[in-house]
Amino acid sequence: MNRAPLKRSRILHMALNGAPDPSGEAEAGSGEKPFLLRALQIALVVSLYWVTSISMVFLNKYLLDSPSLRLDAPIFVTFYQCLVTTLLCKGLSTLATCCPGAVDFPTLRLDLRVARSVLPLSVVFIGMITFNNLCLKYVGVAFYNVGRSLTTVFNVLLSYVLLKQTTSLYALLTCSIIIGGFWLGVDQEEAEGTLSLVGTVFGVLASLCVSLNAIYTKKVLPAVDGSIWRLTFYNNVNACALFLPLLLLLGEHQALLDFAQLDSAHFWGMMTLGGLFGFAIGYVTGLQIKFTSPLTHNVSGTAKACAQTVLAVLYFEETKSFLWWTSNAMVLGGSSAYTWVRGWEMKSQEDPGPREGEKSTVGV
């Protein structure tokens, strides 16, 4: 019996749902290093991921909604970050070509046919990063994770609608916890008078785009020879081209002309740093998965979100109610439970079928 189509479908489903790849974990386990060295490497990589991710969120909040900066141009901020990523990819590619062995990076040449093939994903990619930044502009950093917490729910819905794959009852229960936490968080933000309906809608749209991005990434990867860095390059090139007419249509070019700090070295330094963080987060995410596993990466991301929320409340000197904290706990707990359930289910699929007399799990 040919198992290749089943395996490809399973890999696509794991990418959409964030479940661990058992074969990848098996490879990670080969060639064991001394425990202390491996523990130190993992600690450094996880710390690097946390610092990069949290710093990027706080820096973007400053660029998008700082009272001292007063720049109302979220599309331009996103465009500039894509431009920085494009230039970094091209620079590293040139360095790898000129100095072989100095850096491991694929050769990048702009091919219009490939750019057209990647375009559907680029549209989703633009929606993802734009709605993320718009959500962050209108909501506080403390509420940011709850505002974008429905990604897992959309993963389940799209798995059924697009991949025709069912989800277990346990996974659906974890999704219900996430939805409950989201609604409780919205209710508490409204009770405290800090709810931004526009920001919340942008957060929901960002969650949808994150899920769609996972699907289209798998479909488009063959067009770039399976290289994530080539895909990153073409995504950001397309994004830069598509953002330019958006800047004109939304009138942000006028906001830039009226911006008092347009000639400020500090402003451009912060903008460039934001672009560097945007480029770095893709690298450190892959690094964390490489040194741990997709399951551990998801758990680390959940813990990072918790730390980020606490830091935001402390930094902005906010006071939150018990129910507000409960909503965050429900979202983070439901996300962690979903990750564990999906990991357990994927491992169970690798095991032999149930023995005679044993009951099989019923999918919903």
Short mmCIF file of C-alpha atoms in Angstrom, two decimals:
data_model
loop_
_atom_site.label_atom_id
_atom_site.label_comp_id
_atom_site.label_asym_id
_atom_site.label_seq_id
_atom_site.Cartn_x
_atom_site.Cartn_y
_atom_site.Cartn_z
CA MET A 1 0.00 0.00 0.00
CA ASN A 2 1.38 3.41 -1.01
CA ARG A 3 1.69 5.62 2.10
CA ALA A 4 3.25 8.67 0.35
CA PRO A 5 -0.01 10.58 -0.29
CA LEU A 6 -1.10 9.93 3.30
CA LYS A 7 2.21 11.23 4.57
CA ARG A 8 2.03 14.40 2.45
CA SER A 9 -1.50 15.08 3.69
CA ARG A 10 -0.37 14.53 7.27
CA ILE A 11 2.52 16.98 6.87
CA LEU A 12 0.18 19.65 5.45
CA HIS A 13 -2.29 19.07 8.30
CA MET A 14 0.53 19.35 10.86
CA ALA A 15 1.68 22.64 9.34
CA LEU A 16 -1.85 24.02 9.58
CA ASN A 17 -2.45 22.84 13.14
CA GLY A 18 1.03 23.36 14.57
CA ALA A 19 1.39 19.69 15.53
CA PRO A 20 4.81 18.10 15.88
CA ASP A 21 6.35 16.02 13.14
CA PRO A 22 7.27 12.67 14.68
CA SER A 23 9.87 11.98 12.02
CA GLY A 24 11.46 15.37 12.72
CA GLU A 25 11.61 14.58 16.43
CA ALA A 26 13.22 11.26 15.67
CA GLU A 27 15.89 13.02 13.59
CA ALA A 28 16.44 15.54 16.37
CA GLY A 29 17.03 12.71 18.77
CA SER A 30 19.80 11.14 16.67
CA GLY A 31 23.40 12.04 17.36
CA GLU A 32 22.83 12.92 21.02
CA LYS A 33 25.09 15.62 22.51
CA PRO A 34 26.10 15.80 26.20
CA PHE A 35 23.07 16.74 28.28
CA LEU A 36 24.60 19.91 29.74
CA LEU A 37 25.65 21.22 26.32
CA ARG A 38 22.27 20.45 24.79
CA ALA A 39 20.44 22.06 27.74
CA LEU A 40 22.59 25.19 27.42
CA GLN A 41 21.95 25.40 23.66
CA ILE A 42 18.20 25.02 24.14
CA ALA A 43 18.16 27.66 26.91
CA LEU A 44 20.07 30.12 24.72
CA VAL A 45 17.89 29.52 21.66
CA VAL A 46 14.63 29.81 23.63
CA SER A 47 15.89 32.98 25.33
CA LEU A 48 16.84 34.42 21.93
CA TYR A 49 13.35 33.66 20.62
CA TRP A 50 11.67 35.26 23.64
CA VAL A 51 13.82 38.42 23.53
CA THR A 52 13.41 38.86 19.78
CA SER A 53 9.65 38.28 19.76
CA ILE A 54 8.81 40.42 22.80
CA SER A 55 11.13 43.23 21.71
CA MET A 56 9.56 43.27 18.25
CA VAL A 57 6.03 43.62 19.70
CA PHE A 58 6.98 46.49 22.02
CA LEU A 59 8.98 48.26 19.29
CA ASN A 60 6.14 47.96 16.79
CA LYS A 61 3.74 49.35 19.39
CA TYR A 62 6.06 52.35 19.75
CA LEU A 63 6.25 52.91 15.99
CA LEU A 64 2.52 52.47 15.43
CA ASP A 65 0.98 54.25 18.42
CA SER A 66 3.52 56.28 20.35
CA PRO A 67 2.28 59.64 21.75
CA SER A 68 5.82 61.01 21.37
CA LEU A 69 6.14 59.86 17.76
CA ARG A 70 2.59 60.65 16.57
CA LEU A 71 2.95 58.89 13.22
CA ASP A 72 -0.35 57.69 11.74
CA ALA A 73 1.06 55.55 8.91
CA PRO A 74 0.77 51.84 9.77
CA ILE A 75 0.98 50.74 6.11
CA PHE A 76 4.25 52.66 5.66
CA VAL A 77 5.72 51.10 8.80
CA THR A 78 4.82 47.63 7.50
CA PHE A 79 6.13 48.47 4.01
CA TYR A 80 9.48 49.63 5.41
CA GLN A 81 9.88 46.45 7.45
CA CYS A 82 9.26 44.37 4.31
CA LEU A 83 11.82 46.49 2.44
CA VAL A 84 14.44 45.89 5.16
CA THR A 85 13.78 42.14 5.04
CA THR A 86 14.13 42.14 1.24
CA LEU A 87 17.45 43.98 1.40
CA LEU A 88 18.75 41.69 4.14
CA CYS A 89 17.85 38.57 2.14
CA LYS A 90 19.58 39.94 -0.96
CA GLY A 91 22.60 41.07 1.06
CA LEU A 92 23.06 37.67 2.70
CA SER A 93 22.65 35.97 -0.68
CA THR A 94 25.35 38.17 -2.18
CA LEU A 95 27.64 37.50 0.79
CA ALA A 96 27.11 33.75 0.46
CA THR A 97 28.01 33.96 -3.24
CA CYS A 98 31.09 36.16 -2.76
CA CYS A 99 32.36 34.38 0.36
CA PRO A 100 31.37 30.70 0.22
CA GLY A 101 31.35 29.18 3.68
CA ALA A 102 31.00 32.53 5.45
CA VAL A 103 27.22 32.24 5.60
CA ASP A 104 24.78 29.52 4.60
CA PHE A 105 22.15 31.25 2.46
CA PRO A 106 20.54 30.33 -0.88
CA THR A 107 21.26 32.26 -4.07
CA LEU A 108 18.47 34.76 -4.78
CA ARG A 109 17.64 36.04 -8.26
CA LEU A 110 14.38 37.80 -8.99
CA ASP A 111 12.35 35.68 -11.43
CA LEU A 112 9.05 37.30 -12.46
CA ARG A 113 7.46 33.91 -13.19
CA VAL A 114 8.24 32.74 -9.66
CA ALA A 115 7.03 36.07 -8.25
CA ARG A 116 3.68 35.54 -10.02
CA SER A 117 3.46 32.00 -8.65
CA VAL A 118 4.02 33.30 -5.12
CA LEU A 119 1.57 36.21 -5.54
CA PRO A 120 -1.53 34.46 -4.02
CA LEU A 121 0.48 33.70 -0.88
CA SER A 122 1.87 37.24 -0.87
CA VAL A 123 -1.66 38.67 -0.75
CA VAL A 124 -2.41 36.54 2.33
CA PHE A 125 1.02 37.45 3.77
CA ILE A 126 0.27 41.15 3.34
CA GLY A 127 -3.07 40.69 5.09
CA MET A 128 -1.39 38.81 7.93
CA ILE A 129 1.32 41.37 8.71
CA THR A 130 -0.91 44.40 8.05
CA PHE A 131 -3.78 43.21 10.25
CA ASN A 132 -1.27 42.20 12.94
CA ASN A 133 0.17 45.72 12.98
CA LEU A 134 -3.26 47.37 12.80
CA CYS A 135 -4.43 45.25 15.72
CA LEU A 136 -1.36 46.27 17.72
CA LYS A 137 -1.95 49.93 16.83
CA TYR A 138 -5.48 49.99 18.25
CA VAL A 139 -5.24 47.60 21.23
CA GLY A 140 -2.83 47.49 24.13
CA VAL A 141 0.11 45.09 24.20
CA ALA A 142 -1.49 43.34 27.20
CA PHE A 143 -4.61 42.51 25.17
CA TYR A 144 -2.71 41.81 21.94
CA ASN A 145 -2.42 38.05 22.46
CA VAL A 146 -6.10 37.64 23.35
CA GLY A 147 -7.11 39.79 20.38
CA ARG A 148 -5.29 37.43 17.99
CA SER A 149 -6.08 34.22 19.87
CA LEU A 150 -8.52 32.70 17.35
CA THR A 151 -5.80 31.36 15.04
CA THR A 152 -6.20 27.85 16.47
CA VAL A 153 -9.97 27.99 15.94
CA PHE A 154 -9.51 29.05 12.31
CA ASN A 155 -6.97 26.23 11.88
CA VAL A 156 -9.65 23.72 12.86
CA LEU A 157 -12.29 25.32 10.63
CA LEU A 158 -10.00 25.52 7.60
CA SER A 159 -8.80 21.95 8.18
CA TYR A 160 -12.39 20.82 7.73
CA VAL A 161 -13.45 23.24 4.97
CA LEU A 162 -10.32 23.08 2.79
CA LEU A 163 -8.63 19.79 3.73
CA LYS A 164 -11.80 17.83 4.60
CA GLN A 165 -10.14 16.59 7.78
CA THR A 166 -12.10 16.07 10.97
CA THR A 167 -11.05 17.12 14.45
CA SER A 168 -11.30 15.09 17.62
CA LEU A 169 -13.71 15.95 20.41
CA TYR A 170 -10.81 16.75 22.77
CA ALA A 171 -9.36 19.26 20.28
CA LEU A 172 -12.78 20.88 19.83
CA LEU A 173 -13.09 21.22 23.61
CA THR A 174 -9.76 23.08 23.76
CA CYS A 175 -11.02 25.39 20.98
CA SER A 176 -14.15 26.13 23.00
CA ILE A 177 -11.93 27.18 25.92
CA ILE A 178 -10.03 29.56 23.61
CA ILE A 179 -13.27 31.06 22.27
CA GLY A 180 -14.58 31.47 25.83
CA GLY A 181 -11.36 33.21 26.86
CA PHE A 182 -11.53 35.51 23.83
CA TRP A 183 -15.12 36.60 24.57
CA LEU A 184 -14.38 37.05 28.27
CA GLY A 185 -11.34 39.18 27.39
CA VAL A 186 -13.42 41.36 25.06
CA ASP A 187 -16.07 41.72 27.77
CA GLN A 188 -13.51 42.75 30.38
CA GLU A 189 -11.83 45.24 28.04
CA GLU A 190 -15.26 46.81 27.46
CA ALA A 191 -15.97 46.85 31.21
CA GLU A 192 -12.70 48.69 31.82
CA GLY A 193 -13.40 51.14 29.00
CA THR A 194 -10.31 50.13 27.01
CA LEU A 195 -11.95 48.02 24.30
CA SER A 196 -11.15 48.92 20.70
CA LEU A 197 -13.72 47.23 18.47
CA VAL A 198 -11.71 48.12 15.37
CA GLY A 199 -8.53 46.65 16.87
CA THR A 200 -10.38 43.48 17.89
CA VAL A 201 -11.76 43.03 14.36
CA PHE A 202 -8.25 43.48 12.96
CA GLY A 203 -7.05 40.83 15.43
CA VAL A 204 -9.67 38.35 14.21
CA LEU A 205 -8.72 39.05 10.57
CA ALA A 206 -5.04 38.60 11.46
CA SER A 207 -5.85 35.21 12.99
CA LEU A 208 -7.65 34.15 9.81
CA CYS A 209 -4.73 35.26 7.63
CA VAL A 210 -2.23 33.36 9.80
CA SER A 211 -4.20 30.17 9.20
CA LEU A 212 -4.53 30.81 5.46
CA ASN A 213 -0.81 31.60 5.30
CA ALA A 214 0.01 28.10 6.56
CA ILE A 215 -2.08 26.51 3.80
CA TYR A 216 -0.74 28.62 0.93
CA THR A 217 2.85 28.29 2.14
CA LYS A 218 2.71 24.52 1.62
CA LYS A 219 1.17 24.99 -1.83
CA VAL A 220 3.72 27.58 -2.98
CA LEU A 221 6.93 26.06 -1.55
CA PRO A 222 7.60 23.88 -4.65
CA ALA A 223 7.77 27.06 -6.77
CA VAL A 224 10.81 28.19 -4.75
CA ASP A 225 12.44 24.73 -4.57
CA GLY A 226 11.22 24.26 -1.00
CA SER A 227 13.42 27.10 0.32
CA ILE A 228 11.85 29.14 3.11
CA TRP A 229 14.39 31.95 2.55
CA ARG A 230 13.53 32.20 -1.16
CA LEU A 231 9.87 32.28 -0.22
CA THR A 232 10.59 35.03 2.33
CA PHE A 233 12.42 37.02 -0.35
CA TYR A 234 9.65 36.76 -2.95
CA ASN A 235 6.92 37.39 -0.37
CA ASN A 236 8.54 40.62 0.75
CA VAL A 237 9.37 41.75 -2.81
CA ASN A 238 5.71 41.29 -3.79
CA ALA A 239 4.60 42.97 -0.57
CA CYS A 240 6.75 46.04 -1.26
CA ALA A 241 5.28 46.35 -4.77
CA LEU A 242 1.69 45.99 -3.52
CA PHE A 243 2.11 48.31 -0.54
CA LEU A 244 3.14 51.30 -2.69
CA PRO A 245 -0.29 51.86 -4.31
CA LEU A 246 -1.90 51.27 -0.89
CA LEU A 247 0.19 54.10 0.56
CA LEU A 248 -1.16 56.44 -2.12
CA LEU A 249 -4.76 55.24 -1.90
CA LEU A 250 -4.89 55.63 1.89
CA GLY A 251 -3.16 59.00 1.82
CA GLU A 252 -0.27 57.96 4.04
CA HIS A 253 2.19 59.78 1.75
CA GLN A 254 0.67 63.05 2.98
CA ALA A 255 0.97 61.91 6.61
CA LEU A 256 4.67 61.26 5.95
CA LEU A 257 5.18 64.69 4.39
CA ASP A 258 3.57 66.29 7.46
CA PHE A 259 5.52 64.12 9.92
CA ALA A 260 7.77 66.32 12.08
CA GLN A 261 10.44 63.67 12.68
CA LEU A 262 10.90 62.53 9.09
CA ASP A 263 14.53 63.68 9.14
CA SER A 264 15.23 62.21 12.59
CA ALA A 265 18.04 59.65 12.79
CA HIS A 266 16.36 58.18 15.89
CA PHE A 267 13.13 57.56 13.97
CA TRP A 268 14.84 55.82 11.06
CA GLY A 269 17.01 53.87 13.47
CA MET A 270 13.90 52.54 15.25
CA MET A 271 12.24 51.78 11.90
CA THR A 272 15.29 49.86 10.70
CA LEU A 273 15.55 48.02 14.00
CA GLY A 274 11.90 46.99 13.61
CA GLY A 275 12.75 45.59 10.18
CA LEU A 276 15.73 43.70 11.61
CA PHE A 277 13.50 42.15 14.28
CA GLY A 278 10.97 41.20 11.60
CA PHE A 279 13.70 39.40 9.68
CA ALA A 280 15.22 37.84 12.80
CA ILE A 281 11.97 36.37 14.14
CA GLY A 282 11.76 34.00 11.16
CA TYR A 283 15.30 32.82 11.77
CA VAL A 284 15.02 32.33 15.53
CA THR A 285 11.67 30.55 15.13
CA GLY A 286 13.29 28.02 12.81
CA LEU A 287 16.25 27.78 15.16
CA GLN A 288 14.03 27.02 18.16
CA ILE A 289 12.18 24.29 16.23
CA LYS A 290 15.52 22.83 15.10
CA PHE A 291 16.96 22.61 18.62
CA THR A 292 13.72 21.47 20.28
CA SER A 293 10.63 20.34 18.32
CA PRO A 294 7.48 21.93 16.84
CA LEU A 295 5.57 20.91 19.98
CA THR A 296 8.13 22.52 22.31
CA HIS A 297 8.15 25.62 20.09
CA ASN A 298 4.38 26.01 20.50
CA VAL A 299 4.65 25.58 24.27
CA SER A 300 7.49 28.12 24.36
CA GLY A 301 5.37 30.54 22.32
CA THR A 302 2.50 30.19 24.78
CA ALA A 303 4.79 30.81 27.76
CA LYS A 304 6.31 33.79 25.94
CA ALA A 305 2.83 35.23 25.38
CA CYS A 306 2.16 34.94 29.11
CA ALA A 307 5.41 36.71 29.99
CA GLN A 308 4.72 39.39 27.37
CA THR A 309 1.29 40.09 28.87
CA VAL A 310 2.69 40.44 32.38
CA LEU A 311 5.51 42.70 31.14
CA ALA A 312 3.01 44.90 29.27
CA VAL A 313 0.79 45.33 32.34
CA LEU A 314 3.82 46.26 34.46
CA TYR A 315 5.45 48.54 31.85
CA PHE A 316 2.30 50.51 31.06
CA GLU A 317 1.29 50.50 34.76
CA GLU A 318 -2.14 49.02 34.09
CA THR A 319 -4.53 47.52 36.63
CA LYS A 320 -6.49 44.48 35.47
CA SER A 321 -9.40 42.63 37.07
CA PHE A 322 -9.42 38.98 38.11
CA LEU A 323 -11.75 38.09 35.22
CA TRP A 324 -9.39 39.83 32.76
CA TRP A 325 -6.53 37.63 33.96
CA THR A 326 -8.88 34.64 33.79
CA SER A 327 -9.54 35.34 30.10
CA ASN A 328 -5.80 35.31 29.41
CA ALA A 329 -5.40 32.07 31.35
CA MET A 330 -8.23 30.47 29.34
CA VAL A 331 -6.70 31.52 26.01
CA LEU A 332 -3.18 30.42 26.93
CA GLY A 333 -4.38 27.24 28.65
CA GLY A 334 -6.65 26.30 25.75
CA SER A 335 -3.84 26.90 23.24
CA SER A 336 -1.43 24.76 25.26
CA ALA A 337 -4.03 22.00 25.63
CA TYR A 338 -4.72 22.04 21.88
CA THR A 339 -1.01 21.73 21.12
CA TRP A 340 -0.71 18.77 23.51
CA VAL A 341 -3.82 17.05 22.12
CA ARG A 342 -2.67 17.44 18.51
CA GLY A 343 0.79 16.17 19.40
CA TRP A 344 -0.67 13.14 21.17
CA GLU A 345 -3.00 12.41 18.25
CA MET A 346 -0.23 12.63 15.65
CA LYS A 347 1.94 10.25 17.66
CA SER A 348 -1.00 7.88 18.05
CA GLN A 349 -1.39 7.79 14.26
CA GLU A 350 2.17 6.50 13.98
CA ASP A 351 1.40 3.60 16.34
CA PRO A 352 -0.19 0.35 15.12
CA GLY A 353 -4.00 0.18 15.06
CA PRO A 354 -5.98 -0.82 18.14
CA ARG A 355 -5.85 -4.42 19.20
CA GLU A 356 -8.88 -6.62 19.03
CA GLY A 357 -11.32 -5.74 21.79
CA GLU A 358 -10.04 -2.18 22.14
CA LYS A 359 -12.27 0.77 21.31
CA SER A 360 -11.19 3.19 18.62
CA THR A 361 -11.31 6.98 19.07
CA VAL A 362 -14.33 8.61 17.48
CA GLY A 363 -13.56 11.80 15.52
CA VAL A 364 -15.94 14.73 15.40
#
